[in-house]
CSV table of C-alpha atoms in Angstrom, one decimal:
chain,number,residue,atom,x,y,z
A,22,MET,CA,-51.3,152.3,10.7
A,23,ARG,CA,-53.3,152.6,7.6
A,24,THR,CA,-56.4,154.8,7.7
A,25,VAL,CA,-59.6,152.7,7.0
A,26,TRP,CA,-62.2,155.6,7.2
A,27,LYS,CA,-62.4,159.4,7.5
A,28,GLY,CA,-65.3,161.4,8.7
A,29,THR,CA,-66.8,163.5,11.5
A,30,ILE,CA,-68.4,162.9,14.8
A,31,GLY,CA,-71.5,164.9,15.2
A,32,PHE,CA,-71.6,166.1,18.8
A,33,GLY,CA,-74.1,169.1,19.6
A,34,SER,CA,-73.3,171.8,17.2
A,35,SER,CA,-69.9,170.5,16.5
A,36,ALA,CA,-68.5,168.3,13.7
A,37,ILE,CA,-65.3,166.6,14.9
A,38,PRO,CA,-63.2,165.3,11.9
A,39,VAL,CA,-61.5,162.1,12.8
A,40,LYS,CA,-59.6,159.2,11.1
A,41,ALA,CA,-60.3,155.6,12.0
A,42,TYR,CA,-57.5,153.0,12.2
A,43,SER,CA,-58.0,149.1,13.0
A,44,ALA,CA,-57.1,148.6,16.7
A,45,THR,CA,-56.2,144.8,16.2
A,46,GLU,CA,-54.2,142.8,13.6
A,47,ASP,CA,-53.9,139.0,13.1
A,48,HIS,CA,-50.5,137.8,13.8
A,49,SER,CA,-51.2,134.1,13.2
A,50,THR,CA,-48.8,132.0,10.9
A,51,GLY,CA,-50.3,132.4,7.5
A,52,LEU,CA,-50.8,128.9,6.0
A,53,ARG,CA,-51.8,128.8,2.3
A,54,GLN,CA,-53.7,126.0,0.3
A,55,LEU,CA,-51.4,124.5,-2.3
A,56,HIS,CA,-50.9,121.6,-4.5
A,57,SER,CA,-49.0,119.0,-2.4
A,58,ALA,CA,-47.2,117.5,-5.4
A,59,ASP,CA,-45.4,120.6,-6.7
A,60,GLY,CA,-46.0,123.2,-4.1
A,61,GLY,CA,-48.0,125.4,-6.5
A,62,ARG,CA,-50.4,127.8,-4.9
A,63,ILE,CA,-54.2,127.2,-5.2
A,64,ARG,CA,-55.9,130.2,-7.0
A,65,LEU,CA,-59.6,130.8,-6.6
A,66,LYS,CA,-61.1,132.1,-9.9
A,67,ARG,CA,-64.3,133.9,-10.4
A,68,VAL,CA,-66.3,131.5,-12.5
A,69,CYS,CA,-70.0,132.1,-13.9
A,70,GLU,CA,-72.3,129.3,-12.8
A,71,VAL,CA,-74.3,129.7,-16.1
A,72,ASP,CA,-71.6,129.2,-18.8
A,73,GLY,CA,-68.6,128.2,-16.8
A,74,ALA,CA,-66.6,131.2,-18.1
A,75,GLU,CA,-64.0,133.0,-15.8
A,76,ILE,CA,-65.2,136.6,-15.4
A,77,PRO,CA,-62.9,139.5,-15.3
A,78,GLN,CA,-63.0,142.1,-12.7
A,79,GLY,CA,-64.6,144.7,-15.1
A,80,GLU,CA,-67.5,142.5,-15.7
A,81,LEU,CA,-68.5,141.7,-12.1
A,82,GLY,CA,-71.9,143.2,-10.8
A,83,LYS,CA,-74.1,142.8,-7.8
A,84,GLY,CA,-77.5,141.5,-7.4
A,85,TYR,CA,-80.1,140.1,-5.0
A,86,THR,CA,-81.4,136.4,-5.4
A,87,LEU,CA,-84.9,136.0,-4.8
A,88,PRO,CA,-86.4,132.9,-3.0
A,89,GLY,CA,-87.7,131.4,-6.4
A,90,GLY,CA,-84.1,131.7,-8.0
A,91,ASP,CA,-84.6,134.9,-10.0
A,92,VAL,CA,-82.0,137.6,-9.7
A,93,VAL,CA,-82.4,141.4,-9.3
A,94,VAL,CA,-79.3,142.9,-10.7
A,95,LEU,CA,-78.4,146.3,-9.4
A,96,SER,CA,-76.0,148.7,-11.1
A,97,GLU,CA,-73.2,150.7,-9.4
A,98,ASP,CA,-75.1,153.9,-10.1
A,99,GLU,CA,-78.3,152.6,-8.5
A,100,LEU,CA,-76.3,151.6,-5.4
A,101,ALA,CA,-74.4,155.0,-5.2
A,102,ALA,CA,-77.8,156.8,-5.5
A,103,LEU,CA,-79.1,155.1,-2.3
A,104,PRO,CA,-79.1,157.5,0.7
A,105,LEU,CA,-76.2,156.8,3.2
A,106,PRO,CA,-75.8,159.8,5.4
A,107,THR,CA,-73.5,158.0,7.6
A,108,ALA,CA,-70.9,157.3,4.8
A,109,HIS,CA,-68.7,160.1,6.1
A,110,SER,CA,-70.2,160.9,9.6
A,111,ILE,CA,-70.6,159.1,13.0
A,112,GLU,CA,-74.1,159.9,13.9
A,113,ILE,CA,-74.6,159.8,17.7
A,114,CYS,CA,-78.1,158.3,18.6
A,115,GLY,CA,-77.8,158.5,22.4
A,116,PHE,CA,-75.8,157.7,25.6
A,117,VAL,CA,-76.1,154.5,27.7
A,118,PRO,CA,-74.2,153.0,30.8
A,119,SER,CA,-71.2,150.9,29.5
A,120,HIS,CA,-72.2,147.8,31.7
A,121,GLN,CA,-75.6,147.5,29.5
A,122,LEU,CA,-73.6,146.6,26.6
A,123,ASP,CA,-73.4,142.9,25.9
A,124,PRO,CA,-70.0,141.9,24.4
A,125,LEU,CA,-71.9,139.6,22.0
A,126,TYR,CA,-72.9,142.6,20.0
A,127,PHE,CA,-69.3,143.8,19.3
A,128,VAL,CA,-67.7,143.2,16.0
A,129,LYS,CA,-64.5,145.1,15.5
A,130,SER,CA,-62.7,148.0,17.2
A,131,TYR,CA,-61.1,151.1,15.6
A,132,TYR,CA,-59.0,153.8,17.3
A,133,LEU,CA,-60.3,157.3,16.5
A,134,GLU,CA,-57.6,160.0,15.7
A,135,PRO,CA,-58.7,163.7,15.6
A,136,GLU,CA,-57.7,166.0,12.9
A,137,VAL,CA,-55.3,168.7,14.0
A,138,PRO,CA,-57.9,171.5,14.1
A,139,ALA,CA,-60.4,169.3,16.0
A,140,THR,CA,-58.1,168.2,18.9
A,141,LYS,CA,-59.9,170.4,21.6
A,142,PRO,CA,-63.6,169.2,20.8
A,143,TYR,CA,-62.2,165.6,20.7
A,144,VAL,CA,-60.6,165.9,24.0
A,145,LEU,CA,-63.9,167.4,25.4
A,146,LEU,CA,-66.0,164.7,24.3
A,147,SER,CA,-63.5,162.2,25.6
A,148,GLU,CA,-63.5,163.7,29.2
A,149,ALA,CA,-67.3,164.1,29.1
A,150,LEU,CA,-67.8,160.3,28.4
A,151,GLN,CA,-65.4,159.3,31.1
A,152,GLN,CA,-67.0,161.6,33.7
A,153,ALA,CA,-70.6,160.6,32.8
A,154,GLU,CA,-69.5,156.9,32.7
A,155,ARG,CA,-71.3,156.5,29.4
A,156,VAL,CA,-70.8,155.2,25.9
A,157,ALA,CA,-72.3,156.8,22.9
A,158,ILE,CA,-74.6,154.4,20.7
A,159,VAL,CA,-73.9,155.5,16.9
A,160,LYS,CA,-74.5,154.7,13.4
A,161,VAL,CA,-71.6,154.6,10.9
A,162,ALA,CA,-71.2,153.2,7.3
A,163,ILE,CA,-67.9,151.6,6.8
A,164,ARG,CA,-67.2,150.2,3.2
A,165,GLN,CA,-70.7,151.1,2.1
A,166,LYS,CA,-72.4,149.2,4.8
A,167,GLU,CA,-74.3,151.0,7.7
A,168,THR,CA,-73.7,149.5,11.0
A,169,LEU,CA,-74.5,150.1,14.8
A,170,GLY,CA,-71.6,151.2,16.9
A,171,ALA,CA,-70.4,152.5,20.2
A,172,LEU,CA,-68.1,155.2,21.1
A,173,ARG,CA,-66.0,154.6,24.3
A,174,VAL,CA,-62.8,155.8,25.8
A,175,ARG,CA,-59.7,153.7,26.3
A,176,GLY,CA,-56.9,155.7,28.0
A,177,GLN,CA,-57.2,159.0,26.1
A,178,VAL,CA,-58.2,157.6,23.0
A,179,ILE,CA,-62.0,157.5,21.7
A,180,MET,CA,-62.7,154.0,20.5
A,181,LEU,CA,-65.3,153.0,17.8
A,182,ASP,CA,-66.7,149.5,18.2
A,183,THR,CA,-68.8,148.3,15.4
A,184,MET,CA,-71.9,146.2,16.6
A,185,HIS,CA,-74.3,143.8,15.1
A,186,TRP,CA,-77.9,144.9,14.6
A,187,PRO,CA,-80.3,143.3,17.0
A,188,ASP,CA,-81.7,140.9,14.3
A,189,GLU,CA,-78.2,139.6,13.7
A,190,VAL,CA,-78.0,138.2,17.2
A,191,ARG,CA,-79.3,134.7,17.6
A,192,THR,CA,-81.4,133.4,20.5
A,193,PRO,CA,-80.2,130.0,21.9
A,194,ASP,CA,-82.9,127.4,22.2
A,195,PHE,CA,-81.2,124.3,23.7
A,196,PRO,CA,-83.2,121.5,25.3
A,197,PHE,CA,-81.7,121.8,28.7
A,198,LEU,CA,-83.1,125.3,29.0
A,199,HIS,CA,-86.5,123.8,29.3
A,200,ASP,CA,-85.6,121.3,32.0
A,201,ASP,CA,-86.0,121.7,35.7
A,202,ILE,CA,-82.2,120.9,36.8
A,203,ASP,CA,-81.8,120.4,40.4
A,204,ILE,CA,-78.6,121.9,41.7
A,205,ARG,CA,-77.8,121.8,45.6
A,206,LEU,CA,-76.6,124.7,47.5
A,207,PRO,CA,-73.4,123.1,48.8
A,208,GLN,CA,-72.4,122.3,45.2
A,209,VAL,CA,-72.9,126.0,44.3
A,210,ARG,CA,-70.7,127.1,47.1
A,211,ALA,CA,-68.0,124.6,46.2
A,212,ALA,CA,-67.8,125.8,42.8
A,213,ALA,CA,-67.9,129.5,43.9
A,214,ASN,CA,-64.8,128.8,46.0
A,215,LEU,CA,-63.0,127.2,43.3
A,216,ILE,CA,-63.6,130.3,41.1
A,217,GLU,CA,-62.5,132.6,43.9
A,218,ASN,CA,-59.3,130.7,44.4
A,219,LEU,CA,-58.5,130.9,40.6
A,220,SER,CA,-59.6,134.8,40.4
A,221,GLY,CA,-57.2,137.5,39.7
A,222,ASN,CA,-56.7,140.6,37.4
A,223,PHE,CA,-56.7,140.4,33.8
A,224,GLU,CA,-53.1,140.6,32.4
A,225,PRO,CA,-53.2,139.7,28.5
A,226,GLY,CA,-49.5,139.4,28.4
A,227,GLN,CA,-49.5,136.2,30.5
A,228,TYR,CA,-51.4,134.3,27.8
A,229,SER,CA,-49.9,132.9,24.5
A,230,ASP,CA,-50.9,131.0,21.6
A,231,SER,CA,-49.3,127.7,22.2
A,232,TYR,CA,-50.6,126.2,18.8
A,233,GLY,CA,-49.1,129.0,16.9
A,234,ALA,CA,-45.7,128.7,18.6
A,235,ALA,CA,-45.6,124.8,17.9
A,236,LEU,CA,-46.6,125.7,14.3
A,237,GLU,CA,-43.6,128.0,13.8
A,238,GLU,CA,-41.3,125.4,15.6
A,239,LEU,CA,-42.5,122.8,13.2
A,240,ILE,CA,-41.9,125.0,10.1
A,241,GLN,CA,-38.4,126.2,11.3
A,242,ALA,CA,-37.4,122.6,11.9
A,243,LYS,CA,-38.3,121.6,8.3
A,244,VAL,CA,-36.5,124.6,7.0
A,245,GLU,CA,-33.3,123.5,9.0
A,246,GLY,CA,-33.8,119.9,7.8
A,247,ARG,CA,-34.2,121.1,4.1
A,248,GLU,CA,-37.6,119.7,4.0
A,249,VAL,CA,-38.7,122.4,1.6
A,250,MET,CA,-40.1,122.4,-1.9
A,251,ARG,CA,-39.5,124.9,-4.7
A,252,PRO,CA,-42.8,125.4,-6.7
A,253,THR,CA,-42.4,124.6,-10.6
A,254,ALA,CA,-42.7,127.3,-13.0
A,255,ALA,CA,-46.3,128.3,-13.5
A,256,LYS,CA,-47.8,127.0,-16.6
A,257,GLN,CA,-48.7,129.5,-19.5
A,258,ASP,CA,-52.0,131.2,-19.5
A,259,ALA,CA,-55.0,129.3,-21.0
A,260,GLY,CA,-55.5,131.9,-23.5
A,261,VAL,CA,-51.9,131.9,-24.7
A,262,GLU,CA,-52.0,128.0,-24.9
A,263,LYS,CA,-55.2,128.2,-27.2
A,264,LEU,CA,-53.5,130.8,-29.3
A,265,LEU,CA,-50.3,128.7,-29.8
A,266,ALA,CA,-52.5,125.6,-30.5
A,267,ALA,CA,-54.4,127.3,-33.2
A,268,LEU,CA,-51.2,128.6,-34.8
A,269,GLN,CA,-49.8,125.1,-34.7
A,270,GLU,CA,-52.9,123.6,-36.2
A,271,SER,CA,-53.1,126.3,-39.0
A,272,ALA,CA,-49.4,125.7,-39.9
A,273,GLN,CA,-50.0,121.9,-39.9
A,274,ALA,CA,-53.1,122.2,-42.2
A,275,ARG,CA,-51.0,124.3,-44.6
A,276,THR,CA,-48.2,121.6,-44.7
A,277,ASP,CA,-50.8,118.8,-45.2
A,278,THR,CA,-52.2,120.7,-48.3
A,279,ASP,CA,-48.9,121.3,-49.8
A,280,GLN,CA,-47.9,117.6,-49.3
A,281,ALA,CA,-51.3,116.5,-50.9
A,282,GLU,CA,-50.9,118.5,-54.3
A,283,SER,CA,-50.0,116.2,-57.2
A,284,PRO,CA,-46.9,116.9,-59.2
A,285,ALA,CA,-49.1,118.1,-62.2
A,286,VAL,CA,-50.6,120.7,-60.0
A,287,LYS,CA,-47.2,121.8,-58.6
A,288,ARG,CA,-45.7,122.0,-62.2
A,289,ALA,CA,-48.8,124.2,-63.4
A,290,LYS,CA,-48.3,126.6,-60.3
A,291,ALA,CA,-44.7,126.8,-60.9
A,292,ALA,CA,-45.3,127.6,-64.7
A,293,ALA,CA,-47.9,130.2,-63.8
A,294,GLU,CA,-45.8,131.8,-61.4
A,295,LYS,CA,-42.7,132.0,-64.0
A,296,ALA,CA,-45.0,133.4,-66.7
A,297,ALA,CA,-46.2,136.1,-64.3
A,298,GLY,CA,-42.6,137.0,-63.5
A,299,THR,CA,-41.6,137.2,-67.2
A,300,LYS,CA,-44.7,139.3,-68.1
A,301,ALA,CA,-44.1,141.6,-65.2
A,302,GLY,CA,-40.3,142.1,-66.2
A,303,ALA,CA,-41.3,142.8,-69.8
A,304,LYS,CA,-43.7,145.6,-68.8
A,305,LYS,CA,-41.0,147.1,-66.4
A,306,ALA,CA,-38.4,147.0,-69.5
A,307,ALA,CA,-41.0,148.9,-71.9
A,308,SER,CA,-42.0,151.5,-69.3
A,309,LYS,CA,-38.2,152.3,-68.8
A,310,ALA,CA,-37.6,152.6,-72.6
A,311,ARG,CA,-40.5,155.0,-73.2
A,312,SER,CA,-39.2,157.2,-70.2
A,313,ALA,CA,-35.5,157.3,-71.5
A,314,PRO,CA,-34.6,160.8,-73.3
A,315,LYS,CA,-34.3,160.6,-77.2
A,316,SER,CA,-30.8,161.4,-78.6
A,317,ARG,CA,-30.4,164.6,-80.7
A,318,SER,CA,-29.5,164.1,-84.3
């Protein structure tokens, strides 16, 4: 597993160094957008809305758009100067009973592994959480974004579950919630009996992705039936195409100029070039004669 975060858990007077790993991964069959005519992949480019130019990575910045459309541009130095004490530290804010946490708040789960010198305080925190039947409510910053979180124990490993902030959770306001719906007691009992008959322990291994399996079978059938397409060679970069076009245009312009000259002009140019060559040869011969040693009498 790849480390996605490194820092410490602040617990009492101790700082427990840990590394975080994603607890889940996506195994779905990856389908990509492509050009159905030739199989070429579709690439998304970063294009400026103002001038339509494609922007290289080095020219990308960050900013905040105001309601009126004006933009506040923020530099990387300004963002780096903002206080973010939880960038490398999991700050414990308090402890609550686990049943009080609504799963709606959970975003993503991470395994926390202790660094070798911190194994003992890590295990101590794990045992204390289990014995108290509590979870720790924490704050932590992952990828420059501070988030709410919870520390809980799964097996012998402390988990970090990132959570939504309260203002990120929506409140439903459906029309039926305001209606007085009459439900009879026998109907409730019948529904409860049905639930009881279908109840059991949660065994995640007994569930499978039927759509994903069908998709893999479809792809395999097309491979076996040779219903595959090899994408054509990628076209040259737009900048290269522009350069080649400019060179070709320049060469064509020179050819057109040469063809447009009259015979008289061409003869005059040839005579001038010949005269220049003769003059240069005479100067070279004279220079050679002056530098030659004189014979003794």
